[in-house]
Short mmCIF file of C-alpha atoms and ligand atoms in Angstrom, two decimals:
data_model
loop_
_atom_site.label_atom_id
_atom_site.label_comp_id
_atom_site.label_asym_id
_atom_site.label_seq_id
_atom_site.Cartn_x
_atom_site.Cartn_y
_atom_site.Cartn_z
CA MET K 23 29.79 8.87 2.03
CA PHE K 24 27.51 7.25 4.86
CA LYS K 25 29.07 5.67 7.70
CA ARG K 26 25.60 3.67 8.90
CA VAL K 27 22.90 3.30 6.93
CA LEU K 28 19.59 1.56 8.00
CA ILE K 29 17.67 -0.84 5.86
CA ALA K 30 14.08 -0.58 6.08
CA ASN K 31 13.32 -3.69 4.29
CA ARG K 32 13.59 -7.49 4.55
CA GLY K 33 14.09 -10.71 2.05
CA GLU K 34 16.37 -10.49 -0.54
CA ILE K 35 16.53 -6.58 -1.15
CA ALA K 36 17.46 -6.17 1.98
CA LEU K 37 20.32 -8.39 1.33
CA ARG K 38 21.13 -7.05 -2.29
CA ILE K 39 21.28 -3.32 -0.27
CA GLN K 40 23.92 -4.77 2.39
CA ARG K 41 26.11 -6.12 -0.03
CA THR K 42 26.92 -2.77 -1.73
CA CYS K 43 26.99 -1.14 1.47
CA ARG K 44 29.82 -3.69 2.78
CA GLU K 45 31.66 -2.98 -0.72
CA LEU K 46 31.47 0.71 0.02
CA GLY K 47 32.42 0.19 3.95
CA ILE K 48 29.09 1.27 5.44
CA GLU K 49 28.06 -0.58 8.44
CA THR K 50 24.14 -1.97 8.19
CA VAL K 51 21.13 -1.45 10.85
CA ALA K 52 18.68 -3.96 9.84
CA VAL K 53 15.03 -3.72 10.98
CA TYR K 54 13.16 -7.16 11.43
CA SER K 55 9.66 -8.52 12.74
CA GLU K 56 9.68 -11.60 15.30
CA PRO K 57 9.13 -14.27 12.49
CA ASP K 58 12.07 -12.32 10.54
CA ARG K 59 14.50 -13.42 13.43
CA ASN K 60 16.34 -16.21 11.65
CA SER K 61 16.57 -14.53 8.67
CA LEU K 62 19.56 -13.59 6.52
CA HIS K 63 19.36 -9.84 6.70
CA VAL K 64 19.60 -10.02 10.56
CA ARG K 65 22.36 -12.24 10.55
CA ASN K 66 24.34 -10.26 7.89
CA ALA K 67 24.15 -6.96 9.32
CA ASP K 68 26.53 -5.25 11.77
CA HIS K 69 23.27 -4.19 13.73
CA ALA K 70 19.70 -5.48 14.06
CA ILE K 71 16.80 -4.19 15.66
CA CYS K 72 13.23 -5.91 16.46
CA ILE K 73 10.88 -3.55 15.24
CA GLY K 74 7.37 -5.73 16.28
CA PRO K 75 5.09 -8.59 15.31
CA GLY K 76 4.43 -10.35 12.12
CA PRO K 77 2.28 -8.36 10.13
CA ALA K 78 3.72 -5.36 8.23
CA LEU K 79 1.10 -2.94 9.90
CA GLU K 80 2.54 -3.63 13.31
CA SER K 81 6.13 -3.47 12.09
CA TYR K 82 7.83 -2.61 8.44
CA LEU K 83 5.03 -0.19 7.89
CA VAL K 84 5.26 1.61 10.93
CA ILE K 85 7.31 4.88 10.39
CA GLU K 86 7.93 6.07 13.94
CA LYS K 87 9.25 2.62 14.66
CA ILE K 88 11.82 2.61 11.91
CA ILE K 89 12.66 6.52 12.82
CA ASP K 90 13.47 5.36 16.31
CA ALA K 91 15.28 2.09 15.30
CA ALA K 92 17.22 4.91 12.93
CA VAL K 93 17.78 7.30 16.06
CA GLN K 94 18.68 4.40 18.70
CA SER K 95 21.19 2.94 16.32
CA GLY K 96 22.49 6.60 15.02
CA ALA K 97 22.02 5.73 11.17
CA GLU K 98 22.46 8.59 8.95
CA ALA K 99 20.20 7.62 5.96
CA ILE K 100 17.41 5.01 5.71
CA HIS K 101 17.23 3.08 2.44
CA PRO K 102 13.43 1.94 2.03
CA GLY K 103 13.84 -0.81 -0.96
CA TYR K 104 10.50 -1.29 -2.79
CA GLY K 105 7.58 -1.89 -1.18
CA PHE K 106 6.48 -1.04 2.55
CA LEU K 107 7.42 2.51 2.78
CA SER K 108 9.43 3.08 -0.17
CA GLU K 109 6.96 5.45 -1.80
CA ASN K 110 5.19 7.02 1.22
CA SER K 111 5.96 10.87 1.03
CA ASP K 112 5.00 10.89 4.71
CA PHE K 113 8.11 8.51 5.48
CA ALA K 114 10.52 10.47 3.39
CA ASP K 115 8.79 13.36 5.47
CA ALA K 116 9.55 11.86 8.97
CA CYS K 117 13.05 11.35 7.86
CA ASP K 118 13.83 14.68 7.07
CA SER K 119 12.17 15.78 10.32
CA ALA K 120 14.59 13.38 12.06
CA ASN K 121 17.54 14.80 10.18
CA ILE K 122 17.97 11.46 8.37
CA THR K 123 18.68 11.20 4.96
CA PHE K 124 16.16 9.34 2.96
CA ILE K 125 17.51 7.36 0.00
CA GLY K 126 15.34 8.20 -2.58
CA PRO K 127 13.01 11.22 -4.38
CA PRO K 128 12.01 14.66 -2.37
CA SER K 129 9.01 13.95 -0.98
CA SER K 130 7.37 16.76 -3.35
CA ALA K 131 8.05 14.30 -6.55
CA MET K 132 6.63 11.20 -4.72
CA LYS K 133 3.74 13.14 -4.50
CA ASP K 134 3.42 14.57 -7.70
CA MET K 135 4.18 11.31 -9.36
CA GLY K 136 1.88 9.17 -7.04
CA ASP K 137 -1.19 11.45 -8.30
CA LYS K 138 -1.78 9.80 -11.65
CA VAL K 139 -3.37 13.08 -12.89
CA SER K 140 -1.16 15.22 -11.80
CA ALA K 141 1.80 13.22 -13.56
CA ARG K 142 -0.22 13.09 -16.66
CA GLN K 143 -0.38 16.82 -16.84
CA LEU K 144 3.22 17.31 -15.90
CA MET K 145 4.37 14.88 -18.54
CA GLU K 146 2.17 16.82 -21.20
CA LYS K 147 3.69 19.98 -20.14
CA ALA K 148 7.00 18.43 -20.40
CA GLY K 149 6.63 17.17 -23.63
CA VAL K 150 6.27 13.70 -22.61
CA PRO K 151 3.66 11.83 -24.94
CA VAL K 152 0.93 10.62 -22.81
CA VAL K 153 -2.06 8.35 -24.03
CA PRO K 154 -4.95 10.44 -25.24
CA GLY K 155 -7.64 11.04 -22.23
CA ALA K 156 -9.40 13.40 -20.48
CA GLU K 157 -8.83 14.47 -16.88
CA ASP K 158 -11.73 16.55 -15.97
CA ILE K 159 -14.41 14.43 -15.83
CA LYS K 160 -17.20 13.73 -12.67
CA VAL K 161 -19.49 10.89 -11.87
CA ASP K 162 -21.95 13.48 -11.70
CA ASP K 163 -21.77 15.15 -15.11
CA ILE K 164 -22.05 12.46 -17.19
CA GLU K 165 -23.08 14.17 -20.36
CA SER K 166 -19.73 15.60 -20.28
CA ALA K 167 -17.71 12.56 -19.68
CA LYS K 168 -19.62 11.05 -22.61
CA ASN K 169 -18.60 13.81 -24.81
CA ALA K 170 -15.17 13.12 -23.88
CA ALA K 171 -15.26 9.75 -24.10
CA THR K 172 -16.93 9.70 -27.76
CA LYS K 173 -13.66 11.84 -28.85
CA ILE K 174 -11.58 9.70 -27.23
CA GLY K 175 -13.02 6.66 -28.36
CA PHE K 176 -14.08 2.77 -27.63
CA PRO K 177 -12.44 1.30 -25.91
CA LEU K 178 -11.39 3.53 -23.12
CA MET K 179 -9.74 2.90 -19.70
CA VAL K 180 -11.16 4.53 -16.54
CA LYS K 181 -8.29 4.73 -14.16
CA ALA K 182 -8.11 5.98 -10.21
CA SER K 183 -5.88 9.23 -10.22
CA ALA K 184 -4.95 7.88 -6.52
CA GLY K 185 -4.37 4.14 -8.40
CA GLY K 186 -1.56 2.52 -9.80
CA GLY K 187 -0.35 -1.04 -10.37
CA GLY K 188 -3.93 -1.67 -11.93
CA ARG K 189 -6.15 -0.43 -8.79
CA GLY K 190 -9.07 1.09 -9.63
CA ILE K 191 -9.05 0.44 -13.42
CA ARG K 192 -12.13 -0.64 -15.80
CA LEU K 193 -11.99 -1.32 -18.98
CA VAL K 194 -14.90 0.24 -21.02
CA GLN K 195 -16.01 -1.38 -24.40
CA LYS K 196 -19.13 0.79 -25.28
CA ILE K 197 -20.35 4.12 -24.02
CA GLU K 198 -23.48 2.73 -22.21
CA ASP K 199 -21.07 1.04 -20.10
CA LEU K 200 -19.12 4.12 -19.12
CA GLU K 201 -21.06 5.57 -16.20
CA ASN K 202 -21.09 2.06 -14.24
CA ALA K 203 -17.57 1.83 -14.96
CA MET K 204 -16.71 5.44 -13.79
CA ARG K 205 -19.11 4.85 -10.56
CA GLN K 206 -17.45 1.55 -9.89
CA SER K 207 -13.82 3.02 -10.23
CA ALA K 208 -14.72 6.20 -8.30
CA SER K 209 -15.90 4.12 -5.32
CA GLU K 210 -12.98 1.63 -5.16
CA ALA K 211 -10.79 4.64 -5.61
CA GLN K 212 -12.58 6.41 -2.52
CA SER K 213 -12.47 3.15 -0.26
CA SER K 214 -8.92 2.26 -1.02
CA PHE K 215 -7.10 5.26 -1.34
CA GLY K 216 -9.54 8.22 0.18
CA ASN K 217 -9.68 9.76 -3.44
CA PRO K 218 -12.35 9.20 -5.78
CA THR K 219 -10.46 11.19 -8.69
CA ILE K 220 -10.94 9.50 -11.87
CA PHE K 221 -9.60 9.74 -15.48
CA LEU K 222 -10.23 8.56 -19.14
CA GLU K 223 -7.37 7.15 -21.56
CA LYS K 224 -7.70 5.71 -24.32
CA TYR K 225 -7.13 1.49 -24.46
CA VAL K 226 -3.69 0.83 -26.11
CA SER K 227 -3.84 -2.77 -27.29
CA PRO K 228 -1.73 -5.22 -27.60
CA ALA K 229 0.71 -3.14 -25.79
CA ARG K 230 4.06 -3.76 -24.44
CA HIS K 231 5.06 -2.73 -20.82
CA ILE K 232 8.58 -0.97 -21.38
CA GLU K 233 9.93 1.01 -18.35
CA VAL K 234 13.10 3.25 -18.46
CA GLN K 235 15.49 3.39 -15.62
CA ILE K 236 16.74 6.67 -14.37
CA MET K 237 19.11 8.24 -11.95
CA ALA K 238 18.97 11.82 -11.04
CA ASP K 239 21.33 13.78 -9.17
CA GLY K 240 19.02 16.96 -8.48
CA GLU K 241 21.57 18.88 -9.55
CA GLY K 242 19.95 18.86 -12.91
CA ASN K 243 21.80 15.45 -14.23
CA VAL K 244 19.52 12.97 -15.21
CA ARG K 245 20.96 9.23 -16.66
CA ALA K 246 18.67 7.04 -18.25
CA PHE K 247 19.87 3.71 -18.11
CA GLY K 248 18.26 2.25 -20.97
CA GLU K 249 14.52 0.27 -21.23
CA ARG K 250 13.40 -2.99 -19.39
CA GLU K 251 10.68 -5.55 -21.17
CA CYS K 252 8.36 -6.06 -18.44
CA SER K 253 5.07 -7.45 -20.39
CA ILE K 254 5.35 -10.96 -19.00
CA GLN K 255 2.61 -10.11 -16.01
CA ARG K 256 0.10 -11.98 -14.29
CA ARG K 257 -2.53 -10.22 -12.22
CA HIS K 258 -0.30 -7.05 -12.51
CA GLN K 259 2.80 -8.95 -11.20
CA LYS K 260 5.79 -9.47 -13.15
CA VAL K 261 6.78 -12.77 -13.79
CA ILE K 262 9.84 -12.32 -16.00
CA GLU K 263 11.61 -8.96 -17.17
CA GLU K 264 14.50 -8.46 -19.41
CA ALA K 265 16.97 -5.82 -20.71
CA PRO K 266 17.08 -5.00 -23.33
CA SER K 267 13.58 -5.26 -24.94
CA ILE K 268 13.29 -7.01 -28.11
CA ALA K 269 11.25 -4.64 -29.57
CA VAL K 270 13.19 -1.47 -29.24
CA THR K 271 15.72 -0.49 -31.72
CA PRO K 272 18.41 1.98 -31.00
CA GLU K 273 16.41 4.94 -32.39
CA ILE K 274 13.66 4.08 -30.13
CA ARG K 275 15.99 3.41 -27.08
CA LYS K 276 17.02 7.13 -27.85
CA LYS K 277 13.40 8.36 -27.80
CA LEU K 278 12.59 6.23 -24.74
CA CYS K 279 15.45 7.93 -22.63
CA GLN K 280 14.94 11.20 -23.83
CA ALA K 281 11.23 10.93 -22.69
CA ALA K 282 12.41 9.22 -19.16
CA GLU K 283 14.68 12.47 -18.95
CA LEU K 284 12.23 14.75 -19.55
CA ALA K 285 9.97 13.13 -16.98
CA ALA K 286 12.41 13.23 -14.54
CA LEU K 287 13.54 16.83 -15.04
CA SER K 288 9.63 17.84 -14.91
CA CYS K 289 9.30 17.07 -11.48
CA GLY K 290 12.54 17.65 -9.80
CA TYR K 291 13.44 14.26 -9.12
CA LYS K 292 16.08 12.92 -7.52
CA ASN K 293 17.88 9.69 -7.11
CA ALA K 294 16.80 6.13 -8.61
CA GLY K 295 13.27 6.19 -10.44
CA THR K 296 11.36 3.85 -13.27
CA VAL K 297 9.33 5.83 -15.92
CA GLU K 298 6.83 3.21 -17.44
CA PHE K 299 5.52 3.43 -21.03
CA LEU K 300 2.94 1.54 -22.94
CA MET K 301 4.33 0.82 -26.73
CA GLY K 302 2.07 -0.28 -29.56
CA PRO K 303 2.98 -2.56 -31.95
CA ASP K 304 3.37 0.75 -34.44
CA SER K 305 6.54 1.68 -31.72
CA GLU K 306 4.39 4.49 -30.56
CA PHE K 307 5.10 5.00 -26.79
CA TYR K 308 2.93 6.73 -24.06
CA PHE K 309 3.68 7.56 -20.45
CA LEU K 310 1.64 5.38 -18.03
CA GLU K 311 3.42 5.95 -14.72
CA MET K 312 6.47 6.71 -12.42
CA ASN K 313 8.00 4.65 -9.78
CA ALA K 314 9.80 6.68 -7.18
CA ARG K 315 12.04 3.65 -6.07
CA LEU K 316 14.47 0.82 -6.77
CA GLN K 317 12.51 -1.57 -8.58
CA VAL K 318 12.29 -5.05 -8.20
CA GLU K 319 13.78 -5.76 -11.55
CA HIS K 320 16.77 -3.20 -11.49
CA PRO K 321 19.48 -6.26 -11.75
CA VAL K 322 18.67 -6.85 -15.30
CA THR K 323 19.41 -2.95 -15.99
CA GLU K 324 22.79 -3.42 -13.40
CA LEU K 325 24.16 -6.50 -15.67
CA VAL K 326 23.55 -4.56 -19.45
CA TYR K 327 24.74 -1.50 -18.21
CA GLY K 328 27.46 -2.67 -16.11
CA VAL K 329 26.59 -0.33 -13.26
CA ASP K 330 25.51 -0.80 -9.46
CA LEU K 331 22.35 0.98 -9.02
CA VAL K 332 22.46 1.04 -5.03
CA ALA K 333 26.03 2.18 -5.11
CA LEU K 334 24.88 5.17 -7.35
CA GLN K 335 21.83 6.07 -4.94
CA LEU K 336 24.15 6.19 -1.98
CA SER K 337 26.37 8.36 -3.53
CA ILE K 338 23.53 10.27 -4.91
CA ALA K 339 22.07 10.66 -1.43
CA SER K 340 25.14 11.55 0.41
CA GLY K 341 25.55 14.76 -1.47
CA GLY K 342 27.54 13.14 -4.94
CA THR K 343 26.74 14.06 -8.73
CA LEU K 344 26.42 12.37 -11.96
CA PRO K 345 29.14 13.00 -14.76
CA ASP K 346 27.63 15.25 -17.31
CA MET K 347 27.63 12.80 -20.03
CA ASP K 348 25.94 12.50 -23.41
CA ILE K 349 22.76 10.50 -23.72
CA GLY K 350 24.45 8.53 -26.65
CA GLU K 351 27.35 7.34 -24.59
CA LEU K 352 25.51 4.55 -22.82
CA HIS K 353 24.57 1.46 -24.19
CA PRO K 354 23.59 -2.27 -23.56
CA LYS K 355 25.96 -5.08 -23.47
CA GLY K 356 24.46 -8.43 -24.06
CA TRP K 357 21.02 -9.60 -22.80
CA ALA K 358 19.85 -10.28 -19.09
CA ILE K 359 16.67 -11.72 -17.90
CA GLU K 360 15.57 -12.22 -14.52
CA ALA K 361 12.78 -14.75 -13.45
CA ARG K 362 11.12 -14.05 -9.99
CA ILE K 363 11.17 -17.31 -7.90
CA ASN K 364 8.02 -17.28 -5.45
CA GLY K 365 6.89 -19.57 -3.23
CA GLU K 366 3.45 -20.58 -5.02
CA ASN K 367 2.00 -23.68 -6.73
CA ALA K 368 1.55 -23.12 -10.37
CA TYR K 369 -0.31 -26.20 -10.95
CA LYS K 370 -2.66 -24.79 -7.83
CA ASN K 371 -3.79 -21.70 -9.49
CA PHE K 372 -0.53 -20.18 -7.70
CA VAL K 373 -1.72 -20.54 -4.16
CA PRO K 374 0.84 -19.64 -1.77
CA SER K 375 3.34 -21.89 -0.31
CA ILE K 376 5.00 -21.21 3.03
CA GLY K 377 6.69 -22.97 5.76
CA LEU K 378 10.05 -24.71 6.01
CA ILE K 379 12.81 -25.09 3.32
CA ASN K 380 14.43 -28.08 4.18
CA HIS K 381 17.11 -27.94 1.34
CA VAL K 382 18.32 -25.28 -1.00
CA THR K 383 20.81 -25.73 -4.21
CA LEU K 384 21.85 -22.48 -5.29
CA PRO K 385 22.66 -21.84 -8.91
CA SER K 386 25.74 -20.51 -10.24
CA GLY K 387 28.45 -20.32 -12.90
CA PRO K 388 28.96 -17.82 -15.94
CA GLY K 389 26.54 -15.27 -16.25
CA VAL K 390 24.39 -16.34 -12.71
CA ARG K 391 23.17 -14.20 -10.09
CA PHE K 392 20.53 -15.29 -7.69
CA ASP K 393 19.55 -12.30 -4.98
CA SER K 394 17.58 -14.31 -2.89
CA MET K 395 16.81 -14.85 0.79
CA LEU K 396 16.74 -18.37 1.07
CA TYR K 397 19.13 -20.68 2.94
CA ASP K 398 18.95 -24.31 4.51
CA GLY K 399 16.16 -24.51 7.56
CA LEU K 400 14.33 -20.81 6.49
CA ASP K 401 10.94 -20.50 7.95
CA VAL K 402 8.45 -18.68 4.94
CA PRO K 403 6.65 -16.78 7.23
CA PRO K 404 2.98 -15.67 5.59
CA PHE K 405 2.71 -12.16 6.53
CA TYR K 406 4.68 -10.94 3.11
CA ASP K 407 4.59 -11.41 -0.44
CA SER K 408 5.47 -14.75 -1.96
CA MET K 409 8.49 -13.63 -3.63
CA LEU K 410 11.48 -15.56 -2.20
CA GLY K 411 14.51 -14.50 -4.82
CA LYS K 412 15.45 -13.71 -8.44
CA LEU K 413 17.17 -15.74 -10.56
CA ILE K 414 18.97 -13.06 -12.88
CA VAL K 415 21.25 -14.40 -15.65
CA TRP K 416 23.37 -12.29 -18.08
CA ALA K 417 24.53 -13.47 -21.78
CA GLU K 418 25.76 -12.24 -25.19
CA ASP K 419 22.34 -12.64 -26.75
CA ARG K 420 18.85 -13.34 -25.97
CA ASP K 421 18.89 -16.98 -27.45
CA LEU K 422 21.92 -17.56 -25.08
CA ALA K 423 20.41 -15.79 -22.06
CA ILE K 424 17.30 -17.89 -22.07
CA LYS K 425 19.37 -21.24 -22.25
CA ARG K 426 21.38 -20.08 -19.57
CA LEU K 427 18.33 -19.40 -17.55
CA MET K 428 16.77 -22.71 -18.14
CA ARG K 429 20.11 -24.29 -17.31
CA ALA K 430 20.18 -22.12 -13.94
CA LEU K 431 16.87 -23.18 -13.27
CA ASN K 432 17.48 -26.66 -13.63
CA ASP K 433 20.39 -25.94 -11.27
CA LEU K 434 18.28 -24.35 -8.65
CA LEU K 435 16.84 -26.67 -6.05
CA ILE K 436 14.34 -25.21 -3.47
CA VAL K 437 12.88 -28.59 -1.35
CA GLY K 438 10.26 -28.19 1.18
CA ILE K 439 7.57 -25.67 -0.14
CA GLU K 440 6.23 -25.40 -3.83
CA THR K 441 7.58 -22.87 -6.10
CA ASN K 442 6.94 -21.19 -9.64
CA ILE K 443 10.35 -23.02 -10.78
CA PRO K 444 8.11 -25.46 -13.06
CA PHE K 445 6.14 -22.56 -14.72
CA HIS K 446 9.30 -20.67 -15.39
CA LYS K 447 10.90 -23.51 -17.28
CA ALA K 448 7.30 -23.92 -19.39
CA LEU K 449 7.39 -20.23 -20.28
CA LEU K 450 11.24 -20.66 -21.44
CA ASN K 451 10.27 -23.75 -23.64
CA ASN K 452 7.27 -21.52 -25.26
CA SER K 453 7.53 -20.61 -28.89
CA ASP K 454 6.17 -17.07 -28.65
CA PHE K 455 8.28 -16.32 -25.52
CA GLN K 456 11.51 -17.56 -27.48
CA THR K 457 10.69 -15.24 -30.43
CA GLY K 458 9.80 -12.44 -28.04
CA ASN K 459 5.98 -12.34 -29.70
CA PHE K 460 4.27 -11.20 -26.46
CA HIS K 461 2.40 -8.27 -24.92
CA THR K 462 1.08 -7.33 -21.35
CA GLY K 463 -2.25 -9.64 -22.20
CA TRP K 464 -0.42 -12.66 -23.55
CA LEU K 465 0.55 -14.35 -20.33
CA GLU K 466 -3.19 -14.49 -19.17
CA GLU K 467 -4.77 -14.84 -22.57
CA LYS K 468 -2.56 -16.81 -24.59
CA PHE K 469 -0.03 -19.00 -22.28
CA ILE K 470 -1.82 -22.27 -21.24
CA MET K 471 0.71 -24.01 -18.27
CA PRO K 472 1.12 -27.38 -19.18
CA SER K 473 -0.09 -30.15 -16.57
CA LEU K 474 2.53 -31.56 -14.40
CA GLU K 475 2.39 -34.98 -16.46
CA GLU K 476 3.03 -32.58 -19.70
CA ASN K 477 5.57 -30.75 -18.30
CA ASP K 478 7.19 -33.45 -17.19
CA PRO K 479 6.05 -36.89 -18.38
CA ARG K 480 7.76 -38.83 -15.46
CA ALA K 481 7.02 -36.64 -12.76
CA LYS K 482 3.78 -38.83 -11.53
CA THR K 483 5.37 -41.64 -11.79
CA ALA K 484 8.42 -39.97 -9.36
CA LEU K 485 5.92 -38.65 -7.25
CA ILE K 486 4.14 -42.20 -6.79
CA VAL K 487 7.90 -43.89 -6.00
CA ALA K 488 8.30 -41.34 -3.44
CA ALA K 489 5.32 -41.49 -1.77
CA VAL K 490 5.52 -45.03 -1.45
CA ALA K 491 8.85 -44.98 -0.26
CA GLN K 492 8.16 -42.30 2.03
CA HIS K 493 5.26 -44.40 3.41
CA LEU K 494 7.51 -47.60 3.53
CA GLN K 495 9.99 -45.73 5.61
CA LYS K 496 7.47 -44.28 8.27
CA VAL K 497 6.23 -48.14 8.63
CA ALA K 498 9.65 -49.31 9.24
CA ASN K 499 10.89 -46.96 11.96
CA SER K 500 8.05 -45.68 13.81
CA SER K 501 9.99 -45.49 16.75
CA PRO K 502 8.37 -42.36 18.63
CA SER K 503 11.79 -41.25 19.33
CA THR K 504 12.81 -40.72 15.42
CA ASN K 505 12.63 -36.75 14.27
CA ASN K 506 10.08 -37.55 11.72
CA ALA K 507 11.59 -34.28 9.83
CA THR K 508 12.61 -35.94 6.63
CA SER K 509 16.09 -35.68 5.96
CA LYS K 510 17.24 -32.78 3.23
CA TRP K 511 19.07 -35.30 1.51
CA VAL K 512 16.32 -37.86 0.97
CA GLN K 513 14.20 -34.76 -0.02
CA ALA K 514 16.73 -33.49 -2.63
CA SER K 515 17.32 -36.86 -4.10
CA ARG K 516 13.79 -37.35 -4.35
CA HIS K 517 13.05 -33.74 -6.04
CA SER K 518 15.95 -34.55 -8.34
CA ALA K 519 14.67 -37.55 -9.36
CA VAL K 520 11.35 -35.53 -10.24
CA ASN K 521 13.68 -33.31 -12.12
CA ILE K 522 15.36 -36.45 -14.26
CA SER K 523 13.19 -35.70 -17.45
CA SER K 524 13.83 -31.82 -17.60
CA ARG K 525 17.50 -32.13 -17.79
CA GLN K 526 18.95 -32.35 -21.40
CA ARG K 527 18.41 -35.68 -23.38
CA GLY K 528 21.67 -37.89 -23.53
CA SER K 529 23.60 -35.96 -20.63
CA ALA K 530 26.76 -37.61 -19.52
CA TRP K 531 24.54 -37.38 -16.35
CA ARG K 532 21.90 -39.88 -17.60
CA ARG K 533 24.26 -42.28 -19.63
CA GLY K 534 25.83 -42.98 -16.31
CA THR K 535 29.42 -42.17 -17.59
CA ALA K 536 29.80 -38.96 -15.25
C1 MV4 N 13 -3.60 0.90 -19.89
C2 MV4 N 13 -3.51 -0.43 -20.87
C3 MV4 N 13 -3.79 0.22 -21.98
N1 MV4 N 13 -4.12 1.11 -22.03
N2 MV4 N 13 -3.75 2.09 -19.91
C4 MV4 N 13 -2.71 -1.87 -15.84
C5 MV4 N 13 -1.76 -1.36 -14.41
C6 MV4 N 13 -1.56 0.36 -14.73
N3 MV4 N 13 0.04 0.26 -14.30
C7 MV4 N 13 -1.91 0.72 -15.78
N4 MV4 N 13 -2.30 -0.87 -16.65
C8 MV4 N 13 -2.76 -0.69 -17.99
N5 MV4 N 13 -2.97 0.83 -18.18
C9 MV4 N 13 -3.84 2.09 -21.58
N6 MV4 N 13 -4.62 3.59 -21.60
C10 MV4 N 13 -2.91 -1.33 -20.10
C11 MV4 N 13 -2.60 -1.73 -18.69
C12 MV4 N 13 -2.46 -2.95 -18.71
C13 MV4 N 13 -0.71 -3.22 -18.14
C14 MV4 N 13 0.02 -2.37 -18.26
C15 MV4 N 13 1.15 -2.60 -18.00
C16 MV4 N 13 1.49 -4.27 -17.87
C17 MV4 N 13 0.38 -5.12 -17.64
C18 MV4 N 13 -0.94 -4.84 -17.76
C19 MV4 N 13 -1.98 -5.42 -17.42
C20 MV4 N 13 -3.14 -5.20 -18.30
C21 MV4 N 13 -3.47 -4.19 -18.37
#
């Protein structure tokens, strides 16, 4: 096993990786940008190296700076986390050249899977179902493209080979719109990725986004750790993920896992990966793309399979192998749901909310896991994505997991910036969500976020009272020496006043008997 590992990331995932390293007796090296100097991943590391200013392009995305930090600190391996350089094959190559182990797949597999056309072709050859489509189409040969499109049928999607995660994608309803969509997609792909290659796919709708966690040891052993249900998305960003999926039976799970294992074997995969599928209402599923990294939502898999995926990653990267066991031996136990906690205002079109967090109360108790970068006094910088942490719960079944997540969301208090916590509470109260009656378009097409007043009838009154109280207090102690930052206790009590009616009616607390 490694003695010292550099974690080329920040936020909750850096902390997540540090926890496992600590358990395994591995020293950690943190890298950080200047505005991140006070963050927990720096405080908790054994060694920490500043790699530049706030913008990721000048710090977390600079390959040479990360490699230099690893060499300077004597780290034997680098864990890239997710985002940033995690799926950059040049970074994996740079690690190899510097004799540092990249904790992830070989760069060849990253390249194969990064290119959607080559991934589709590999999957077809391996016998993994792909969406009916056409790969050899060109903007300049529109007649051939129209023939291919007619064979596929409408509606169809034009996708960019270098795309992924929804970039360069076009939905085409009729043949007259095909040429325009192809031109737009190709030029977007050229300017975004420097590669104008496009392909066509039949539009699968409604569909669920079902992904399978795999782990491969590079010695021919691949394990699939079941599926995650990730259909609750907004603008191609996942909001809530769960494991298992309500739409997946043990028989379908077996087929999904077999397909994912074939996918991994077909590209010589090693370490952790995720195979994404679209699944129609008929339970037919099709390969969508493969993500060559540990994903944000990996904890739901950890909770239902009782594994530490980061520990497995470290073990495999340091030369370990997976036990050669039968695919039928792994079964999910209970239900896990993850809510991504973002700094954004759900009542104002999800505008990012940044700045000082005066106070946090962390949720806890049975079946509750909170992976976050939060602490009292954290100043959330503007340079990175809005995710502050992930609230993950486990319970015996889905209904209990939903109740537990609601309880934990009520216990979680973040004072100082806006968060999407009210959005999560509204989602959990929605009957379609509760019955599992949703697909990838459901959140944006069907779900209506209740207004602040609808969501919490007493909220408006509480806010007005709080504003008046603050004003009176300001007038009363207008001494210039007074620190005008509101005390975290005042803010916390104000926040919980706003939350009163979201607490269970008739609780001991409300009856005043607590
Ligand atoms: C599709 C599709 C329907 N049919 N492909 C969007 C992002 C990228 N990963 C692929 N995406 C889709 N591809 C075919 N042939 C629907 C989507 C899609 C989607 C997929 C997963 C999760 C959320 C989504 C939201 C909109 C569209």
